[in-house]
PDB file of C-alpha atoms in Angstrom:
ATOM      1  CA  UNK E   1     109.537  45.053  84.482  1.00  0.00           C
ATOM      2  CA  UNK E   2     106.935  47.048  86.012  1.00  0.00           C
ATOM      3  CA  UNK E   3     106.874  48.074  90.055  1.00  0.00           C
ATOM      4  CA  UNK E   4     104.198  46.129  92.002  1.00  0.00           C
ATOM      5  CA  UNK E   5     101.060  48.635  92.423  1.00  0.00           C
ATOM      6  CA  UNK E   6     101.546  49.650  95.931  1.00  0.00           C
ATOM      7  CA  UNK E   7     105.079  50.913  95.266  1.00  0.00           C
ATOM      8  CA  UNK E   8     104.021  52.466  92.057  1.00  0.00           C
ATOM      9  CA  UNK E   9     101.623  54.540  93.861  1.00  0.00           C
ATOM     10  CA  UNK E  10     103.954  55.510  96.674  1.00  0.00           C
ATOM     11  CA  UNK E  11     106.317  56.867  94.194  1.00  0.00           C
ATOM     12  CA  UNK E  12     103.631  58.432  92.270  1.00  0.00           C
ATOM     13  CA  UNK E  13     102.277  59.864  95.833  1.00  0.00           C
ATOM     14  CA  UNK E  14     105.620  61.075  96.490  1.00  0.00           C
ATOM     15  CA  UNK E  15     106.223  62.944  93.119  1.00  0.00           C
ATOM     16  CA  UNK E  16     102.783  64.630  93.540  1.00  0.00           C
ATOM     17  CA  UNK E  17     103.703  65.859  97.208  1.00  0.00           C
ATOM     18  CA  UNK E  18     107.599  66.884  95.949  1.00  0.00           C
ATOM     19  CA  UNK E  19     105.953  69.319  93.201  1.00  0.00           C
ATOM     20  CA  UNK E  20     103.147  70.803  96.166  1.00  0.00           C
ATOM     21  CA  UNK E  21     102.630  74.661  96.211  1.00  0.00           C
ATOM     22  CA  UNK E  22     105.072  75.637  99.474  1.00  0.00           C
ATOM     23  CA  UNK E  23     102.161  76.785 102.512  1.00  0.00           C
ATOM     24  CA  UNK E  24     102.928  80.450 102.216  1.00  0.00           C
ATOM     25  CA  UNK E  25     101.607  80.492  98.009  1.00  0.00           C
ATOM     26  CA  UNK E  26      98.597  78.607  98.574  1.00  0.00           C
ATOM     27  CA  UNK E  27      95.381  80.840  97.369  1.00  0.00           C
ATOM     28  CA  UNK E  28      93.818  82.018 100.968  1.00  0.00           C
ATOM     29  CA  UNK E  29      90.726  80.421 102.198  1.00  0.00           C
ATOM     30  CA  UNK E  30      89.905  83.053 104.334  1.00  0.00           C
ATOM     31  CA  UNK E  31      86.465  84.502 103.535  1.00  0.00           C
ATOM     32  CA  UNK E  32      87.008  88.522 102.056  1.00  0.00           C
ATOM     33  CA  UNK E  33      86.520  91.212 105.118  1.00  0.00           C
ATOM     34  CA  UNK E  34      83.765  92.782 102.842  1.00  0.00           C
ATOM     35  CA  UNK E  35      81.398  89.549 102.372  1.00  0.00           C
ATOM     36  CA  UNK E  36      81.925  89.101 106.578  1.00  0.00           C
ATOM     37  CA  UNK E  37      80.267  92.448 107.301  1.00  0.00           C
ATOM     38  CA  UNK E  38      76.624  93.453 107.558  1.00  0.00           C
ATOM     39  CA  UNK E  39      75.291  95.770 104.823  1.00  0.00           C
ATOM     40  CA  UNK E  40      74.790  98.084 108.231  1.00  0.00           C
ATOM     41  CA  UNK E  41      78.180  98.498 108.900  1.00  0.00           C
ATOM     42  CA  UNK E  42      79.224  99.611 105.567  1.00  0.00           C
ATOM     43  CA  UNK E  43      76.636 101.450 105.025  1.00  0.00           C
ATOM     44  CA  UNK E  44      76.769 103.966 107.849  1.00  0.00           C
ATOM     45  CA  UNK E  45      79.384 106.974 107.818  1.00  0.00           C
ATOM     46  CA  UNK E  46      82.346 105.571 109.651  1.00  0.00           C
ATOM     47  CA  UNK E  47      85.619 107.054 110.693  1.00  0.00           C
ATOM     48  CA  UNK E  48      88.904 105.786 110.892  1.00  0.00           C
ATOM     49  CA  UNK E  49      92.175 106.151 113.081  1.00  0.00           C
ATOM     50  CA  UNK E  50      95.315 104.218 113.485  1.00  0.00           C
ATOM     51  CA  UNK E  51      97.495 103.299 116.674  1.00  0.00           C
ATOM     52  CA  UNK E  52     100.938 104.815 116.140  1.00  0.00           C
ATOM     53  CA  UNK E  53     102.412 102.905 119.034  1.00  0.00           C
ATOM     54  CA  UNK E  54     101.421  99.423 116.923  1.00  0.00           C
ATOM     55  CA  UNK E  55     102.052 100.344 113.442  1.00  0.00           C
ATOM     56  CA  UNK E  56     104.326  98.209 111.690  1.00  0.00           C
ATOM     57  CA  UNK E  57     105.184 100.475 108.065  1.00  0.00           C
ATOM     58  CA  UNK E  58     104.230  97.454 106.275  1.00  0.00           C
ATOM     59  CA  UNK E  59     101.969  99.779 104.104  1.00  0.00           C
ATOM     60  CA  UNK E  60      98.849  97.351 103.232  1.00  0.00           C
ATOM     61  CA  UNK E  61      96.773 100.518 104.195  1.00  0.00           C
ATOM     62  CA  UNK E  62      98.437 103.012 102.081  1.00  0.00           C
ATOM     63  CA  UNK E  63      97.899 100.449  99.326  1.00  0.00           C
ATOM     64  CA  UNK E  64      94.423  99.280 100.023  1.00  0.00           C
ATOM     65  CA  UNK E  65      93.253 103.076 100.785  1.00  0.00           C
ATOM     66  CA  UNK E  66      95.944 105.756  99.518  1.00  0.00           C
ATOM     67  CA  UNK E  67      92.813 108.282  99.571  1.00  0.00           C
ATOM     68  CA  UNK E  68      92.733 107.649 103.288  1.00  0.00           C
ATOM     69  CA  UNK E  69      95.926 106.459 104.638  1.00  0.00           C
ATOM     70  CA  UNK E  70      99.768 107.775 103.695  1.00  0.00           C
ATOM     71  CA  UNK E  71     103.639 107.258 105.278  1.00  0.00           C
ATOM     72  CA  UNK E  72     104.961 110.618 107.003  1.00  0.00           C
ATOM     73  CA  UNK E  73     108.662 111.083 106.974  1.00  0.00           C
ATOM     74  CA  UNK E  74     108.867 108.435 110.342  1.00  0.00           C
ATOM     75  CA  UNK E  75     107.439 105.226 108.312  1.00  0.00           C
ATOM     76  CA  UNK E  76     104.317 105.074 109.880  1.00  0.00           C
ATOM     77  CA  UNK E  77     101.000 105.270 108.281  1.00  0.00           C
ATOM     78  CA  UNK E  78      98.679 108.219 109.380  1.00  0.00           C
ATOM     79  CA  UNK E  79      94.906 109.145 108.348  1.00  0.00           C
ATOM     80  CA  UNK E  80      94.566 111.823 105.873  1.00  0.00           C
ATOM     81  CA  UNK E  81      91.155 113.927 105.558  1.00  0.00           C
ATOM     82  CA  UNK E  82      89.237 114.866 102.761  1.00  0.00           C
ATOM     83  CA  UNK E  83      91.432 117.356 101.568  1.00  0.00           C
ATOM     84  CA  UNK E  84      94.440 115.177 101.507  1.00  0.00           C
ATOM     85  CA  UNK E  85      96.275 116.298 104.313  1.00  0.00           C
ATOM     86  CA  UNK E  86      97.717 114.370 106.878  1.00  0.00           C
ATOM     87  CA  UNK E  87      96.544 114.063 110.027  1.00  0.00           C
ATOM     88  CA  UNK E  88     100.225 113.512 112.870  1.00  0.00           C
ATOM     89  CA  UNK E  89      98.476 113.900 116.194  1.00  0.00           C
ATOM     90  CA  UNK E  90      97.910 110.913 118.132  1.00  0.00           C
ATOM     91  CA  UNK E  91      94.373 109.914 117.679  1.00  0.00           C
ATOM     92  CA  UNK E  92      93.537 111.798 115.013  1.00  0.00           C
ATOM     93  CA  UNK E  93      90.864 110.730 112.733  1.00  0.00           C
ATOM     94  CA  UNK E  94      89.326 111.271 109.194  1.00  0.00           C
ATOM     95  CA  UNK E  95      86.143 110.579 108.006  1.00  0.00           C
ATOM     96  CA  UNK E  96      85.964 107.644 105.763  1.00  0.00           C
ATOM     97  CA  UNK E  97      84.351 108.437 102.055  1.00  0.00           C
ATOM     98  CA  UNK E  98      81.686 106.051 101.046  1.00  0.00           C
ATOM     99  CA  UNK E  99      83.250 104.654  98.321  1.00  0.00           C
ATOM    100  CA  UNK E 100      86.362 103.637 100.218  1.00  0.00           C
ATOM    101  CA  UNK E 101      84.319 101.764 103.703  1.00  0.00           C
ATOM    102  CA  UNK E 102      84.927  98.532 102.277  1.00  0.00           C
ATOM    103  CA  UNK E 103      88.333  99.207 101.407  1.00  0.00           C
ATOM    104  CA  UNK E 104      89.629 100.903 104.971  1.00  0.00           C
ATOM    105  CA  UNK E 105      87.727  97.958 106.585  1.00  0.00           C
ATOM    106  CA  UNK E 106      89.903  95.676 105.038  1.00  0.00           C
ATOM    107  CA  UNK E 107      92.788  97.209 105.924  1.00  0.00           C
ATOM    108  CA  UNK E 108      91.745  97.089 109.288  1.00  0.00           C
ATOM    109  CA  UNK E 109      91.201  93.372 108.725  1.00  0.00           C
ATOM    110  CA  UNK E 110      94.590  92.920 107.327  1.00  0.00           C
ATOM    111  CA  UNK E 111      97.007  95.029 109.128  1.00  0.00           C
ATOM    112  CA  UNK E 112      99.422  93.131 110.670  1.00  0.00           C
ATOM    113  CA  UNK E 113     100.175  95.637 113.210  1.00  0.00           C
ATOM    114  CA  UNK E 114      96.401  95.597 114.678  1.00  0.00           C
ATOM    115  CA  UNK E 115      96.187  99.462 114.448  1.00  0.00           C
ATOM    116  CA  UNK E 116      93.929 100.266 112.090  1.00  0.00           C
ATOM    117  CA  UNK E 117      90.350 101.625 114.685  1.00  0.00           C
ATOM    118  CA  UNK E 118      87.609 101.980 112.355  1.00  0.00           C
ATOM    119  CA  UNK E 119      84.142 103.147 114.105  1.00  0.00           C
ATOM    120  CA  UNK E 120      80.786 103.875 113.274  1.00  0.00           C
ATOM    121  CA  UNK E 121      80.617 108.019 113.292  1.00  0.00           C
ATOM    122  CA  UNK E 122      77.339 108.076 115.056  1.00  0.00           C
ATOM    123  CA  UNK E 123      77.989 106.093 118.186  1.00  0.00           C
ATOM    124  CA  UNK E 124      81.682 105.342 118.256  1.00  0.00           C
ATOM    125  CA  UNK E 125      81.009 101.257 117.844  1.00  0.00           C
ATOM    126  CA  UNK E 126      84.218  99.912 116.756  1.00  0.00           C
ATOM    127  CA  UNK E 127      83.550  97.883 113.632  1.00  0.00           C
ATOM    128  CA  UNK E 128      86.792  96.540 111.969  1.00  0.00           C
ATOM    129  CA  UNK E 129      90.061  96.534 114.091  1.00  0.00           C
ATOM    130  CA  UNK E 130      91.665  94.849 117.623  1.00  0.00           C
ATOM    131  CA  UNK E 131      88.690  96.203 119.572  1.00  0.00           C
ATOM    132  CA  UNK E 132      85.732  95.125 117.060  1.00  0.00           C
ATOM    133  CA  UNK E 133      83.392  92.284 117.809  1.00  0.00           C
TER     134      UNK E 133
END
């Protein structure tokens, strides 16, 4: 004997929503940082320097950017410059390599710390981190 159709498609309903993809594996639907920016702001030098006091060590940086960004001995991510070396002091910043602007401006975008401070070398314009607009 066969379920009437309402209660057939509650049941079917409710086998569909039991097998869902949990919230936190759903594909994002947040637009990429690099197709949000203006061909301006990646294509002018830019600098970069992160906010010791905020950083979190979760590393998407060092991953997105390992050119740019590495862990010292405390956990924190630091800038490195063109030579590889790592910048400690507080403030300290590197120059950004044109290849990797769209990279360090997403990990701005993505840090979950908020500490990443990328800026436009010529005027100091914040363009990807807590203080861009």
């Amino acid at each position: 004997m066969r379920a009437p159709p309402d209660v057939a498609e509650r049941s079917r309903n409710l086998t569909l929503h039991s097998r869902a993809t949990p919230i936190g594996e759903l594909p994002s639907t947040r637009e990429p940082a690099h197709r949000r920016r203006s061909w301006q702001e990646v294509s002018e030098p830019l600098s970069v320097w992160i906010e010791q006091d905020l950083c979190t060590g979760d590393g998407l940086c060092v991953q997105y950017a390992p050119e740019v960004f590495e862990f010292d001995v405390d956990g924190l991510a630091y800038v490195k410059d063109s030579c590889g070396a790592l910048l400690a002091s507080p403030g300290a910043r590197a120059n950004v390599p044109p290849e990797l602007r769209l990279d360090v401006i997403s990990s701005a975008d993505e840090c979950p710390g908020d500490c990443i401070h990328v800026v436009r070398a010529a005027d100091d314009v914040e363009v990807a981190g807590p203080d861009a607009s």
